[in-house]
Amino acid sequence: MGDSTSSNKKKKRSSTRKEPKRPKCFSDVDKLSKALLTTGYSSARRITISTRRNDGMVITSTYSDHGRISPVAVAGKYGNATIGLEVDRNSRISATLNFSRNIFPSTKIAASAKLANYKSGMNSATLSFSGNLLPSTKFIASAKFPNYKTSMLKIQYLGFHKHSAVTISVVLNQLPSANLSATLNISSIAIGMKATYKTSSSQFAAYDAGISVTKPICDASIILADKGDLIRASFVHYFDQGRKIAAVAEITRRFSKKENNLTVGGSCSVDHHTTIKAKLDNHGKLNALLMHKFKPKSYLTISGEFNTIALDKHPKIGLALALSL
């Protein structure tokens, strides 16, 4: 009895043990402030209705502000394969095939193919492959025909004792360009850089650097971009442990034009279904939104934009309704 109870306790401890967090990539340095200041804000009016059948087929239709239905998508899942068909208002048809399979316990391969038929007679095909070669290594390869200039190979490595992240992407054309980003994570501090190298000119076309500090109740970041011409600093503060109430401030400085921009905002989760957000910049533009989730995968978002300086301008109202039947 004693051995069984001790083994059960060990199982419970192992099951409740938290998985180690992955290191922060360079694109995640100011991810929290961007989400609070950009996600959900829109002045468009859009209704999306999706229906799922018992056999796995999904039919999706989107109604836009133009008063026309565009596009209509049908998707079906059979085992590890997903087949999709999409038709837009310009009579363009595209078909997508996705397939994924686990080759080894730590290796997963996913392949997708997309064929597009245009009204003008132009056809295009896109092939992409992605997978996990190792537990901490991901790769993505895509090729588009006949416009092969958009083909790309991307490799991401999250390793070195969970303290660093390296991403390399290469555009595969006659004059390829390479993008490199690396981040070093030490405790709650992340330091990273990103650079783009063009072989046509044999020089760096762009390079950015940034640093972020993450704490349980706040997140701060500073990014130097556009070859040192732009500096962006942001700060997010949470007023509770559940991060239901947050305030954010972001300031940018463009040295070449001597321009400063300041944006402040916040979000509040009223309950598990309703979220309220607002933001105001130094140009007097005020944005607010209300998002309500009334059932799984179904939500209503109402957003508005108002210029507090130009009172003669009409406010912009956006509406997004997603229904899953």
PDB file of C-alpha atoms in Angstrom:
ATOM      1  CA  MET A   1       0.000   0.000   0.000  1.00  0.00           C
ATOM      2  CA  GLY A   2       2.807   2.357   0.866  1.00  0.00           C
ATOM      3  CA  ASP A   3       4.508   1.794  -2.486  1.00  0.00           C
ATOM      4  CA  SER A   4       1.269   2.417  -4.412  1.00  0.00           C
ATOM      5  CA  THR A   5       0.494   5.645  -2.577  1.00  0.00           C
ATOM      6  CA  SER A   6       4.040   6.946  -3.077  1.00  0.00           C
ATOM      7  CA  SER A   7       3.893   6.118  -6.775  1.00  0.00           C
ATOM      8  CA  ASN A   8       0.539   7.921  -7.075  1.00  0.00           C
ATOM      9  CA  LYS A   9       2.023  10.976  -5.392  1.00  0.00           C
ATOM     10  CA  LYS A  10       4.940  10.937  -7.821  1.00  0.00           C
ATOM     11  CA  LYS A  11       2.535  10.719 -10.764  1.00  0.00           C
ATOM     12  CA  LYS A  12       0.544  13.670  -9.439  1.00  0.00           C
ATOM     13  CA  ARG A  13       3.687  15.725  -8.986  1.00  0.00           C
ATOM     14  CA  SER A  14       4.924  14.910 -12.475  1.00  0.00           C
ATOM     15  CA  SER A  15       1.533  15.716 -14.010  1.00  0.00           C
ATOM     16  CA  THR A  16       1.310  19.080 -12.273  1.00  0.00           C
ATOM     17  CA  ARG A  17       4.889  19.992 -13.120  1.00  0.00           C
ATOM     18  CA  LYS A  18       4.917  22.991 -15.458  1.00  0.00           C
ATOM     19  CA  GLU A  19       6.609  22.768 -18.824  1.00  0.00           C
ATOM     20  CA  PRO A  20       9.550  25.126 -19.323  1.00  0.00           C
ATOM     21  CA  LYS A  21       8.673  28.299 -21.168  1.00  0.00           C
ATOM     22  CA  ARG A  22      10.165  28.749 -24.603  1.00  0.00           C
ATOM     23  CA  PRO A  23      12.630  31.620 -25.028  1.00  0.00           C
ATOM     24  CA  LYS A  24      11.298  34.906 -26.315  1.00  0.00           C
ATOM     25  CA  CYS A  25      11.893  35.587 -30.034  1.00  0.00           C
ATOM     26  CA  PHE A  26      12.671  39.060 -31.388  1.00  0.00           C
ATOM     27  CA  SER A  27       9.123  39.383 -32.743  1.00  0.00           C
ATOM     28  CA  ASP A  28       7.855  38.867 -29.162  1.00  0.00           C
ATOM     29  CA  VAL A  29       9.843  41.740 -27.622  1.00  0.00           C
ATOM     30  CA  ASP A  30       6.927  44.215 -27.799  1.00  0.00           C
ATOM     31  CA  LYS A  31       4.191  41.699 -28.565  1.00  0.00           C
ATOM     32  CA  LEU A  32       2.053  42.511 -25.514  1.00  0.00           C
ATOM     33  CA  SER A  33       1.877  46.256 -26.191  1.00  0.00           C
ATOM     34  CA  LYS A  34       1.072  45.670 -29.875  1.00  0.00           C
ATOM     35  CA  ALA A  35      -1.771  43.336 -28.950  1.00  0.00           C
ATOM     36  CA  LEU A  36      -3.312  45.882 -26.591  1.00  0.00           C
ATOM     37  CA  LEU A  37      -2.983  48.788 -29.054  1.00  0.00           C
ATOM     38  CA  THR A  38      -3.901  47.103 -32.358  1.00  0.00           C
ATOM     39  CA  THR A  39      -5.855  43.859 -31.954  1.00  0.00           C
ATOM     40  CA  GLY A  40      -9.578  44.198 -32.631  1.00  0.00           C
ATOM     41  CA  TYR A  41      -9.613  47.852 -33.750  1.00  0.00           C
ATOM     42  CA  SER A  42     -11.221  48.194 -37.192  1.00  0.00           C
ATOM     43  CA  SER A  43     -13.693  50.475 -38.967  1.00  0.00           C
ATOM     44  CA  ALA A  44     -14.841  47.753 -41.389  1.00  0.00           C
ATOM     45  CA  ARG A  45     -18.183  45.955 -41.257  1.00  0.00           C
ATOM     46  CA  ARG A  46     -17.965  42.210 -41.682  1.00  0.00           C
ATOM     47  CA  ILE A  47     -20.129  39.184 -40.924  1.00  0.00           C
ATOM     48  CA  THR A  48     -18.712  35.650 -41.013  1.00  0.00           C
ATOM     49  CA  ILE A  49     -20.901  32.557 -40.778  1.00  0.00           C
ATOM     50  CA  SER A  50     -19.437  29.068 -40.543  1.00  0.00           C
ATOM     51  CA  THR A  51     -21.218  25.722 -40.367  1.00  0.00           C
ATOM     52  CA  ARG A  52     -19.625  22.433 -39.352  1.00  0.00           C
ATOM     53  CA  ARG A  53     -21.146  19.094 -40.311  1.00  0.00           C
ATOM     54  CA  ASN A  54     -20.764  15.798 -38.489  1.00  0.00           C
ATOM     55  CA  ASP A  55     -18.510  14.413 -41.247  1.00  0.00           C
ATOM     56  CA  GLY A  56     -15.956  17.207 -40.666  1.00  0.00           C
ATOM     57  CA  MET A  57     -16.943  19.497 -43.559  1.00  0.00           C
ATOM     58  CA  VAL A  58     -16.908  23.235 -42.772  1.00  0.00           C
ATOM     59  CA  ILE A  59     -18.674  25.888 -44.884  1.00  0.00           C
ATOM     60  CA  THR A  60     -17.685  29.524 -44.296  1.00  0.00           C
ATOM     61  CA  SER A  61     -19.148  32.678 -45.870  1.00  0.00           C
ATOM     62  CA  THR A  62     -18.093  36.295 -45.292  1.00  0.00           C
ATOM     63  CA  TYR A  63     -20.227  39.390 -45.905  1.00  0.00           C
ATOM     64  CA  SER A  64     -18.173  42.599 -46.294  1.00  0.00           C
ATOM     65  CA  ASP A  65     -19.061  46.302 -46.358  1.00  0.00           C
ATOM     66  CA  HIS A  66     -19.392  46.247 -50.158  1.00  0.00           C
ATOM     67  CA  GLY A  67     -22.686  44.416 -49.812  1.00  0.00           C
ATOM     68  CA  ARG A  68     -21.452  41.308 -51.589  1.00  0.00           C
ATOM     69  CA  ILE A  69     -20.662  37.850 -50.287  1.00  0.00           C
ATOM     70  CA  SER A  70     -16.928  37.264 -50.496  1.00  0.00           C
ATOM     71  CA  PRO A  71     -15.453  34.775 -50.172  1.00  0.00           C
ATOM     72  CA  VAL A  72     -17.237  31.448 -49.751  1.00  0.00           C
ATOM     73  CA  ALA A  73     -15.057  28.660 -48.382  1.00  0.00           C
ATOM     74  CA  VAL A  74     -15.702  24.941 -47.974  1.00  0.00           C
ATOM     75  CA  ALA A  75     -13.319  22.699 -46.033  1.00  0.00           C
ATOM     76  CA  GLY A  76     -13.363  19.022 -45.130  1.00  0.00           C
ATOM     77  CA  LYS A  77     -11.089  16.982 -42.869  1.00  0.00           C
ATOM     78  CA  TYR A  78     -10.360  13.322 -43.456  1.00  0.00           C
ATOM     79  CA  GLY A  79      -7.862  11.791 -41.029  1.00  0.00           C
ATOM     80  CA  ASN A  80      -4.604  13.763 -41.243  1.00  0.00           C
ATOM     81  CA  ALA A  81      -5.626  15.567 -44.452  1.00  0.00           C
ATOM     82  CA  THR A  82      -7.686  18.749 -44.867  1.00  0.00           C
ATOM     83  CA  ILE A  83      -9.132  19.790 -48.221  1.00  0.00           C
ATOM     84  CA  GLY A  84     -10.400  23.326 -48.804  1.00  0.00           C
ATOM     85  CA  LEU A  85     -12.132  25.153 -51.661  1.00  0.00           C
ATOM     86  CA  GLU A  86     -12.615  28.932 -51.799  1.00  0.00           C
ATOM     87  CA  VAL A  87     -14.519  31.117 -54.280  1.00  0.00           C
ATOM     88  CA  ASP A  88     -14.459  34.942 -54.123  1.00  0.00           C
ATOM     89  CA  ARG A  89     -16.654  37.591 -55.721  1.00  0.00           C
ATOM     90  CA  ASN A  90     -14.300  37.889 -58.732  1.00  0.00           C
ATOM     91  CA  SER A  91     -14.937  34.236 -59.668  1.00  0.00           C
ATOM     92  CA  ARG A  92     -11.473  33.239 -58.534  1.00  0.00           C
ATOM     93  CA  ILE A  93     -11.220  29.666 -57.319  1.00  0.00           C
ATOM     94  CA  SER A  94      -8.500  28.299 -55.063  1.00  0.00           C
ATOM     95  CA  ALA A  95      -8.094  24.803 -53.653  1.00  0.00           C
ATOM     96  CA  THR A  96      -5.911  23.890 -50.677  1.00  0.00           C
ATOM     97  CA  LEU A  97      -4.680  20.507 -49.466  1.00  0.00           C
ATOM     98  CA  ASN A  98      -3.040  20.177 -46.029  1.00  0.00           C
ATOM     99  CA  PHE A  99      -1.470  16.998 -44.703  1.00  0.00           C
ATOM    100  CA  SER A 100       0.401  16.358 -41.449  1.00  0.00           C
ATOM    101  CA  ARG A 101       2.007  13.271 -39.989  1.00  0.00           C
ATOM    102  CA  ASN A 102       4.291  12.371 -37.095  1.00  0.00           C
ATOM    103  CA  ILE A 103       7.311  10.527 -38.481  1.00  0.00           C
ATOM    104  CA  PHE A 104       9.109  10.228 -35.145  1.00  0.00           C
ATOM    105  CA  PRO A 105       8.048  11.191 -31.601  1.00  0.00           C
ATOM    106  CA  SER A 106       9.892  14.521 -31.947  1.00  0.00           C
ATOM    107  CA  THR A 107       9.486  15.009 -35.706  1.00  0.00           C
ATOM    108  CA  LYS A 108       6.309  16.257 -37.338  1.00  0.00           C
ATOM    109  CA  ILE A 109       5.989  16.990 -41.044  1.00  0.00           C
ATOM    110  CA  ALA A 110       3.192  19.103 -42.509  1.00  0.00           C
ATOM    111  CA  ALA A 111       2.706  19.707 -46.233  1.00  0.00           C
ATOM    112  CA  SER A 112       0.236  21.976 -48.008  1.00  0.00           C
ATOM    113  CA  ALA A 113      -0.511  22.718 -51.649  1.00  0.00           C
ATOM    114  CA  LYS A 114      -2.657  25.553 -52.993  1.00  0.00           C
ATOM    115  CA  LEU A 115      -3.893  25.915 -56.580  1.00  0.00           C
ATOM    116  CA  ALA A 116      -5.488  29.173 -57.738  1.00  0.00           C
ATOM    117  CA  ASN A 117      -7.398  29.672 -60.970  1.00  0.00           C
ATOM    118  CA  TYR A 118      -7.955  33.285 -62.038  1.00  0.00           C
ATOM    119  CA  LYS A 119     -10.563  34.614 -64.431  1.00  0.00           C
ATOM    120  CA  SER A 120      -7.849  35.964 -66.753  1.00  0.00           C
ATOM    121  CA  GLY A 121      -6.503  32.450 -67.278  1.00  0.00           C
ATOM    122  CA  MET A 122      -3.495  32.805 -64.977  1.00  0.00           C
ATOM    123  CA  ASN A 123      -2.864  29.828 -62.735  1.00  0.00           C
ATOM    124  CA  SER A 124      -0.594  29.671 -59.727  1.00  0.00           C
ATOM    125  CA  ALA A 125       0.459  26.933 -57.335  1.00  0.00           C
ATOM    126  CA  THR A 126       2.000  27.166 -53.862  1.00  0.00           C
ATOM    127  CA  LEU A 127       3.759  24.300 -52.095  1.00  0.00           C
ATOM    128  CA  SER A 128       4.900  24.545 -48.484  1.00  0.00           C
ATOM    129  CA  PHE A 129       6.448  22.152 -45.977  1.00  0.00           C
ATOM    130  CA  SER A 130       6.907  22.611 -42.250  1.00  0.00           C
ATOM    131  CA  GLY A 131       7.972  20.395 -39.406  1.00  0.00           C
ATOM    132  CA  ASN A 132       9.972  19.830 -36.250  1.00  0.00           C
ATOM    133  CA  LEU A 133      13.289  18.162 -36.969  1.00  0.00           C
ATOM    134  CA  LEU A 134      14.194  18.267 -33.280  1.00  0.00           C
ATOM    135  CA  PRO A 135      12.173  19.252 -30.184  1.00  0.00           C
ATOM    136  CA  SER A 136      13.613  22.779 -30.410  1.00  0.00           C
ATOM    137  CA  THR A 137      14.038  23.192 -34.189  1.00  0.00           C
ATOM    138  CA  LYS A 138      11.342  24.198 -36.671  1.00  0.00           C
ATOM    139  CA  PHE A 139      11.578  24.674 -40.424  1.00  0.00           C
ATOM    140  CA  ILE A 140       9.247  26.145 -43.042  1.00  0.00           C
ATOM    141  CA  ALA A 141       9.811  25.943 -46.814  1.00  0.00           C
ATOM    142  CA  SER A 142       7.459  27.398 -49.410  1.00  0.00           C
ATOM    143  CA  ALA A 143       7.604  27.707 -53.198  1.00  0.00           C
ATOM    144  CA  LYS A 144       5.198  29.470 -55.534  1.00  0.00           C
ATOM    145  CA  PHE A 145       4.856  28.785 -59.238  1.00  0.00           C
ATOM    146  CA  PRO A 146       5.229  30.381 -61.722  1.00  0.00           C
ATOM    147  CA  ASN A 147       6.252  33.371 -59.558  1.00  0.00           C
ATOM    148  CA  TYR A 148       9.090  31.628 -57.765  1.00  0.00           C
ATOM    149  CA  LYS A 149      10.524  34.933 -56.464  1.00  0.00           C
ATOM    150  CA  THR A 150       8.372  34.648 -53.341  1.00  0.00           C
ATOM    151  CA  SER A 151       9.786  31.228 -52.367  1.00  0.00           C
ATOM    152  CA  MET A 152      11.250  31.081 -48.877  1.00  0.00           C
ATOM    153  CA  LEU A 153      13.140  28.816 -46.495  1.00  0.00           C
ATOM    154  CA  LYS A 154      12.882  29.521 -42.766  1.00  0.00           C
ATOM    155  CA  ILE A 155      14.601  27.754 -39.861  1.00  0.00           C
ATOM    156  CA  GLN A 156      13.933  28.558 -36.199  1.00  0.00           C
ATOM    157  CA  TYR A 157      16.000  27.169 -33.347  1.00  0.00           C
ATOM    158  CA  LEU A 158      14.945  27.522 -29.720  1.00  0.00           C
ATOM    159  CA  GLY A 159      17.689  26.101 -27.571  1.00  0.00           C
ATOM    160  CA  PHE A 160      20.941  26.697 -25.732  1.00  0.00           C
ATOM    161  CA  HIS A 161      19.410  25.722 -22.362  1.00  0.00           C
ATOM    162  CA  LYS A 162      16.158  27.566 -23.183  1.00  0.00           C
ATOM    163  CA  HIS A 163      17.896  30.937 -23.055  1.00  0.00           C
ATOM    164  CA  SER A 164      18.166  31.859 -26.741  1.00  0.00           C
ATOM    165  CA  ALA A 165      16.197  31.868 -29.966  1.00  0.00           C
ATOM    166  CA  VAL A 166      17.632  32.085 -33.492  1.00  0.00           C
ATOM    167  CA  THR A 167      15.600  32.455 -36.702  1.00  0.00           C
ATOM    168  CA  ILE A 168      17.052  32.404 -40.224  1.00  0.00           C
ATOM    169  CA  SER A 169      14.946  32.928 -43.350  1.00  0.00           C
ATOM    170  CA  VAL A 170      16.189  33.084 -46.943  1.00  0.00           C
ATOM    171  CA  VAL A 171      14.226  34.271 -49.981  1.00  0.00           C
ATOM    172  CA  LEU A 172      15.019  31.849 -52.784  1.00  0.00           C
ATOM    173  CA  ASN A 173      15.399  33.800 -56.026  1.00  0.00           C
ATOM    174  CA  GLN A 174      18.192  34.932 -58.355  1.00  0.00           C
ATOM    175  CA  LEU A 175      19.302  37.614 -55.876  1.00  0.00           C
ATOM    176  CA  PRO A 176      18.451  36.043 -52.499  1.00  0.00           C
ATOM    177  CA  SER A 177      18.151  38.031 -49.299  1.00  0.00           C
ATOM    178  CA  ALA A 178      18.637  36.624 -45.806  1.00  0.00           C
ATOM    179  CA  ASN A 179      16.883  37.633 -42.592  1.00  0.00           C
ATOM    180  CA  LEU A 180      18.506  36.815 -39.266  1.00  0.00           C
ATOM    181  CA  SER A 181      17.122  37.384 -35.791  1.00  0.00           C
ATOM    182  CA  ALA A 182      18.581  36.290 -32.466  1.00  0.00           C
ATOM    183  CA  THR A 183      17.443  36.761 -28.873  1.00  0.00           C
ATOM    184  CA  LEU A 184      19.207  36.087 -25.580  1.00  0.00           C
ATOM    185  CA  ASN A 185      16.982  35.511 -22.545  1.00  0.00           C
ATOM    186  CA  ILE A 186      18.446  35.980 -19.075  1.00  0.00           C
ATOM    187  CA  SER A 187      15.933  35.615 -16.268  1.00  0.00           C
ATOM    188  CA  SER A 188      13.247  38.236 -17.018  1.00  0.00           C
ATOM    189  CA  ILE A 189      15.374  40.205 -19.532  1.00  0.00           C
ATOM    190  CA  ALA A 190      15.429  39.532 -23.277  1.00  0.00           C
ATOM    191  CA  ILE A 191      17.957  41.195 -25.615  1.00  0.00           C
ATOM    192  CA  GLY A 192      17.626  40.705 -29.357  1.00  0.00           C
ATOM    193  CA  MET A 193      18.509  41.907 -32.835  1.00  0.00           C
ATOM    194  CA  LYS A 194      17.229  41.490 -36.385  1.00  0.00           C
ATOM    195  CA  ALA A 195      19.027  42.153 -39.675  1.00  0.00           C
ATOM    196  CA  THR A 196      18.339  41.804 -43.407  1.00  0.00           C
ATOM    197  CA  TYR A 197      21.242  41.152 -45.772  1.00  0.00           C
ATOM    198  CA  LYS A 198      20.857  41.576 -49.542  1.00  0.00           C
ATOM    199  CA  THR A 199      23.273  39.789 -51.820  1.00  0.00           C
ATOM    200  CA  SER A 200      22.466  42.133 -54.731  1.00  0.00           C
ATOM    201  CA  SER A 201      24.115  45.094 -52.954  1.00  0.00           C
ATOM    202  CA  SER A 202      26.268  43.040 -50.544  1.00  0.00           C
ATOM    203  CA  GLN A 203      25.124  45.110 -47.587  1.00  0.00           C
ATOM    204  CA  PHE A 204      22.599  45.137 -44.776  1.00  0.00           C
ATOM    205  CA  ALA A 205      19.299  46.671 -45.872  1.00  0.00           C
ATOM    206  CA  ALA A 206      17.863  46.872 -42.356  1.00  0.00           C
ATOM    207  CA  TYR A 207      18.826  46.105 -38.803  1.00  0.00           C
ATOM    208  CA  ASP A 208      16.924  46.451 -35.530  1.00  0.00           C
ATOM    209  CA  ALA A 209      17.772  45.896 -31.884  1.00  0.00           C
ATOM    210  CA  GLY A 210      15.655  45.696 -28.769  1.00  0.00           C
ATOM    211  CA  ILE A 211      15.435  44.832 -25.102  1.00  0.00           C
ATOM    212  CA  SER A 212      12.475  43.857 -22.929  1.00  0.00           C
ATOM    213  CA  VAL A 213      11.891  43.260 -19.236  1.00  0.00           C
ATOM    214  CA  THR A 214       9.007  41.005 -18.217  1.00  0.00           C
ATOM    215  CA  LYS A 215       7.609  40.897 -14.685  1.00  0.00           C
ATOM    216  CA  PRO A 216       4.380  39.360 -13.319  1.00  0.00           C
ATOM    217  CA  ILE A 217       2.641  42.768 -13.202  1.00  0.00           C
ATOM    218  CA  CYS A 218       4.421  44.711 -15.984  1.00  0.00           C
ATOM    219  CA  ASP A 219       6.242  44.442 -19.280  1.00  0.00           C
ATOM    220  CA  ALA A 220       8.602  47.095 -20.712  1.00  0.00           C
ATOM    221  CA  SER A 221      10.457  47.166 -24.031  1.00  0.00           C
ATOM    222  CA  ILE A 222      12.667  49.484 -26.108  1.00  0.00           C
ATOM    223  CA  ILE A 223      13.314  48.890 -29.823  1.00  0.00           C
ATOM    224  CA  LEU A 224      15.730  50.744 -32.106  1.00  0.00           C
ATOM    225  CA  ALA A 225      14.563  50.255 -35.724  1.00  0.00           C
ATOM    226  CA  ASP A 226      15.051  51.552 -39.273  1.00  0.00           C
ATOM    227  CA  LYS A 227      18.844  51.618 -39.003  1.00  0.00           C
ATOM    228  CA  GLY A 228      18.673  53.673 -35.815  1.00  0.00           C
ATOM    229  CA  ASP A 229      16.259  56.292 -37.168  1.00  0.00           C
ATOM    230  CA  LEU A 230      13.288  55.140 -35.065  1.00  0.00           C
ATOM    231  CA  ILE A 231      13.137  54.376 -31.360  1.00  0.00           C
ATOM    232  CA  ARG A 232       9.995  52.895 -29.804  1.00  0.00           C
ATOM    233  CA  ALA A 233       9.438  52.432 -26.070  1.00  0.00           C
ATOM    234  CA  SER A 234       6.382  50.758 -24.537  1.00  0.00           C
ATOM    235  CA  PHE A 235       5.192  49.881 -21.051  1.00  0.00           C
ATOM    236  CA  VAL A 236       2.341  47.593 -20.001  1.00  0.00           C
ATOM    237  CA  HIS A 237       1.074  47.430 -16.409  1.00  0.00           C
ATOM    238  CA  TYR A 238      -1.376  44.863 -15.042  1.00  0.00           C
ATOM    239  CA  PHE A 239      -3.515  45.749 -12.037  1.00  0.00           C
ATOM    240  CA  ASP A 240      -4.362  42.187 -11.041  1.00  0.00           C
ATOM    241  CA  GLN A 241      -2.729  38.778 -11.102  1.00  0.00           C
ATOM    242  CA  GLY A 242      -5.178  37.458 -13.679  1.00  0.00           C
ATOM    243  CA  ARG A 243      -4.189  40.282 -16.069  1.00  0.00           C
ATOM    244  CA  LYS A 244      -7.828  41.226 -16.608  1.00  0.00           C
ATOM    245  CA  ILE A 245      -7.156  44.975 -16.262  1.00  0.00           C
ATOM    246  CA  ALA A 246      -4.169  46.488 -18.077  1.00  0.00           C
ATOM    247  CA  ALA A 247      -2.829  49.910 -19.049  1.00  0.00           C
ATOM    248  CA  VAL A 248      -0.345  50.526 -21.867  1.00  0.00           C
ATOM    249  CA  ALA A 249       1.708  53.485 -23.095  1.00  0.00           C
ATOM    250  CA  GLU A 250       3.879  53.691 -26.203  1.00  0.00           C
ATOM    251  CA  ILE A 251       6.099  56.523 -27.404  1.00  0.00           C
ATOM    252  CA  THR A 252       8.012  56.683 -30.699  1.00  0.00           C
ATOM    253  CA  ARG A 253      10.653  59.114 -31.927  1.00  0.00           C
ATOM    254  CA  ARG A 254      11.608  59.556 -35.610  1.00  0.00           C
ATOM    255  CA  PHE A 255      14.993  61.281 -35.604  1.00  0.00           C
ATOM    256  CA  SER A 256      15.115  62.200 -39.313  1.00  0.00           C
ATOM    257  CA  LYS A 257      11.740  64.003 -39.198  1.00  0.00           C
ATOM    258  CA  LYS A 258      11.943  65.019 -35.523  1.00  0.00           C
ATOM    259  CA  GLU A 259       8.504  63.568 -34.891  1.00  0.00           C
ATOM    260  CA  ASN A 260       7.171  62.231 -31.611  1.00  0.00           C
ATOM    261  CA  ASN A 261       4.087  60.044 -31.224  1.00  0.00           C
ATOM    262  CA  LEU A 262       2.457  59.025 -27.956  1.00  0.00           C
ATOM    263  CA  THR A 263      -0.332  56.477 -27.557  1.00  0.00           C
ATOM    264  CA  VAL A 264      -1.969  55.418 -24.298  1.00  0.00           C
ATOM    265  CA  GLY A 265      -4.610  52.766 -23.849  1.00  0.00           C
ATOM    266  CA  GLY A 266      -6.038  50.060 -21.692  1.00  0.00           C
ATOM    267  CA  SER A 267      -8.196  46.965 -21.587  1.00  0.00           C
ATOM    268  CA  CYS A 268     -10.600  45.482 -19.079  1.00  0.00           C
ATOM    269  CA  SER A 269     -12.136  42.008 -19.043  1.00  0.00           C
ATOM    270  CA  VAL A 270     -15.569  42.506 -17.518  1.00  0.00           C
ATOM    271  CA  ASP A 271     -16.113  38.734 -17.378  1.00  0.00           C
ATOM    272  CA  HIS A 272     -15.078  35.622 -19.267  1.00  0.00           C
ATOM    273  CA  HIS A 273     -17.123  36.733 -22.286  1.00  0.00           C
ATOM    274  CA  THR A 274     -16.802  40.540 -22.500  1.00  0.00           C
ATOM    275  CA  THR A 275     -13.730  42.726 -23.060  1.00  0.00           C
ATOM    276  CA  ILE A 276     -13.514  46.528 -23.339  1.00  0.00           C
ATOM    277  CA  LYS A 277     -10.520  48.327 -24.866  1.00  0.00           C
ATOM    278  CA  ALA A 278      -9.654  51.968 -25.635  1.00  0.00           C
ATOM    279  CA  LYS A 279      -6.670  54.008 -26.839  1.00  0.00           C
ATOM    280  CA  LEU A 280      -5.836  57.687 -27.454  1.00  0.00           C
ATOM    281  CA  ASP A 281      -2.876  59.203 -29.318  1.00  0.00           C
ATOM    282  CA  ASN A 282      -1.367  62.695 -29.280  1.00  0.00           C
ATOM    283  CA  HIS A 283      -3.149  63.543 -32.575  1.00  0.00           C
ATOM    284  CA  GLY A 284      -6.507  63.350 -30.825  1.00  0.00           C
ATOM    285  CA  LYS A 285      -7.619  60.043 -32.329  1.00  0.00           C
ATOM    286  CA  LEU A 286      -9.716  58.054 -29.865  1.00  0.00           C
ATOM    287  CA  ASN A 287     -10.513  54.392 -30.490  1.00  0.00           C
ATOM    288  CA  ALA A 288     -12.712  52.104 -28.415  1.00  0.00           C
ATOM    289  CA  LEU A 289     -14.111  48.618 -28.831  1.00  0.00           C
ATOM    290  CA  LEU A 290     -16.406  46.140 -27.147  1.00  0.00           C
ATOM    291  CA  MET A 291     -15.920  42.422 -27.766  1.00  0.00           C
ATOM    292  CA  HIS A 292     -18.472  39.899 -26.518  1.00  0.00           C
ATOM    293  CA  LYS A 293     -18.205  36.134 -26.907  1.00  0.00           C
ATOM    294  CA  PHE A 294     -21.674  34.618 -26.589  1.00  0.00           C
ATOM    295  CA  LYS A 295     -20.783  31.020 -27.571  1.00  0.00           C
ATOM    296  CA  PRO A 296     -17.673  29.039 -28.573  1.00  0.00           C
ATOM    297  CA  LYS A 297     -16.118  30.483 -31.760  1.00  0.00           C
ATOM    298  CA  SER A 298     -18.906  33.087 -31.971  1.00  0.00           C
ATOM    299  CA  TYR A 299     -18.334  36.708 -30.976  1.00  0.00           C
ATOM    300  CA  LEU A 300     -19.477  40.248 -31.672  1.00  0.00           C
ATOM    301  CA  THR A 301     -17.043  43.163 -31.901  1.00  0.00           C
ATOM    302  CA  ILE A 302     -18.126  46.817 -32.050  1.00  0.00           C
ATOM    303  CA  SER A 303     -15.348  49.381 -32.533  1.00  0.00           C
ATOM    304  CA  GLY A 304     -15.375  53.126 -33.055  1.00  0.00           C
ATOM    305  CA  GLU A 305     -12.923  55.846 -34.043  1.00  0.00           C
ATOM    306  CA  PHE A 306     -13.403  59.503 -33.143  1.00  0.00           C
ATOM    307  CA  ASN A 307     -11.177  62.526 -33.730  1.00  0.00           C
ATOM    308  CA  THR A 308     -11.353  64.732 -30.649  1.00  0.00           C
ATOM    309  CA  ILE A 309      -9.603  67.630 -32.447  1.00  0.00           C
ATOM    310  CA  ALA A 310     -11.632  67.716 -35.687  1.00  0.00           C
ATOM    311  CA  LEU A 311     -15.143  67.628 -34.242  1.00  0.00           C
ATOM    312  CA  ASP A 312     -16.731  68.246 -37.659  1.00  0.00           C
ATOM    313  CA  LYS A 313     -15.648  64.818 -38.903  1.00  0.00           C
ATOM    314  CA  HIS A 314     -18.037  61.926 -38.522  1.00  0.00           C
ATOM    315  CA  PRO A 315     -16.916  59.065 -36.286  1.00  0.00           C
ATOM    316  CA  LYS A 316     -16.151  55.695 -37.867  1.00  0.00           C
ATOM    317  CA  ILE A 317     -18.017  52.657 -36.604  1.00  0.00           C
ATOM    318  CA  GLY A 318     -16.843  49.114 -37.210  1.00  0.00           C
ATOM    319  CA  LEU A 319     -18.823  45.907 -36.722  1.00  0.00           C
ATOM    320  CA  ALA A 320     -17.597  42.315 -36.860  1.00  0.00           C
ATOM    321  CA  LEU A 321     -19.859  39.356 -36.225  1.00  0.00           C
ATOM    322  CA  ALA A 322     -18.617  35.772 -36.321  1.00  0.00           C
ATOM    323  CA  LEU A 323     -21.160  32.963 -36.008  1.00  0.00           C
ATOM    324  CA  SER A 324     -20.341  29.277 -35.683  1.00  0.00           C
ATOM    325  CA  LEU A 325     -23.476  27.215 -36.240  1.00  0.00           C
TER     326      LEU A 325
END
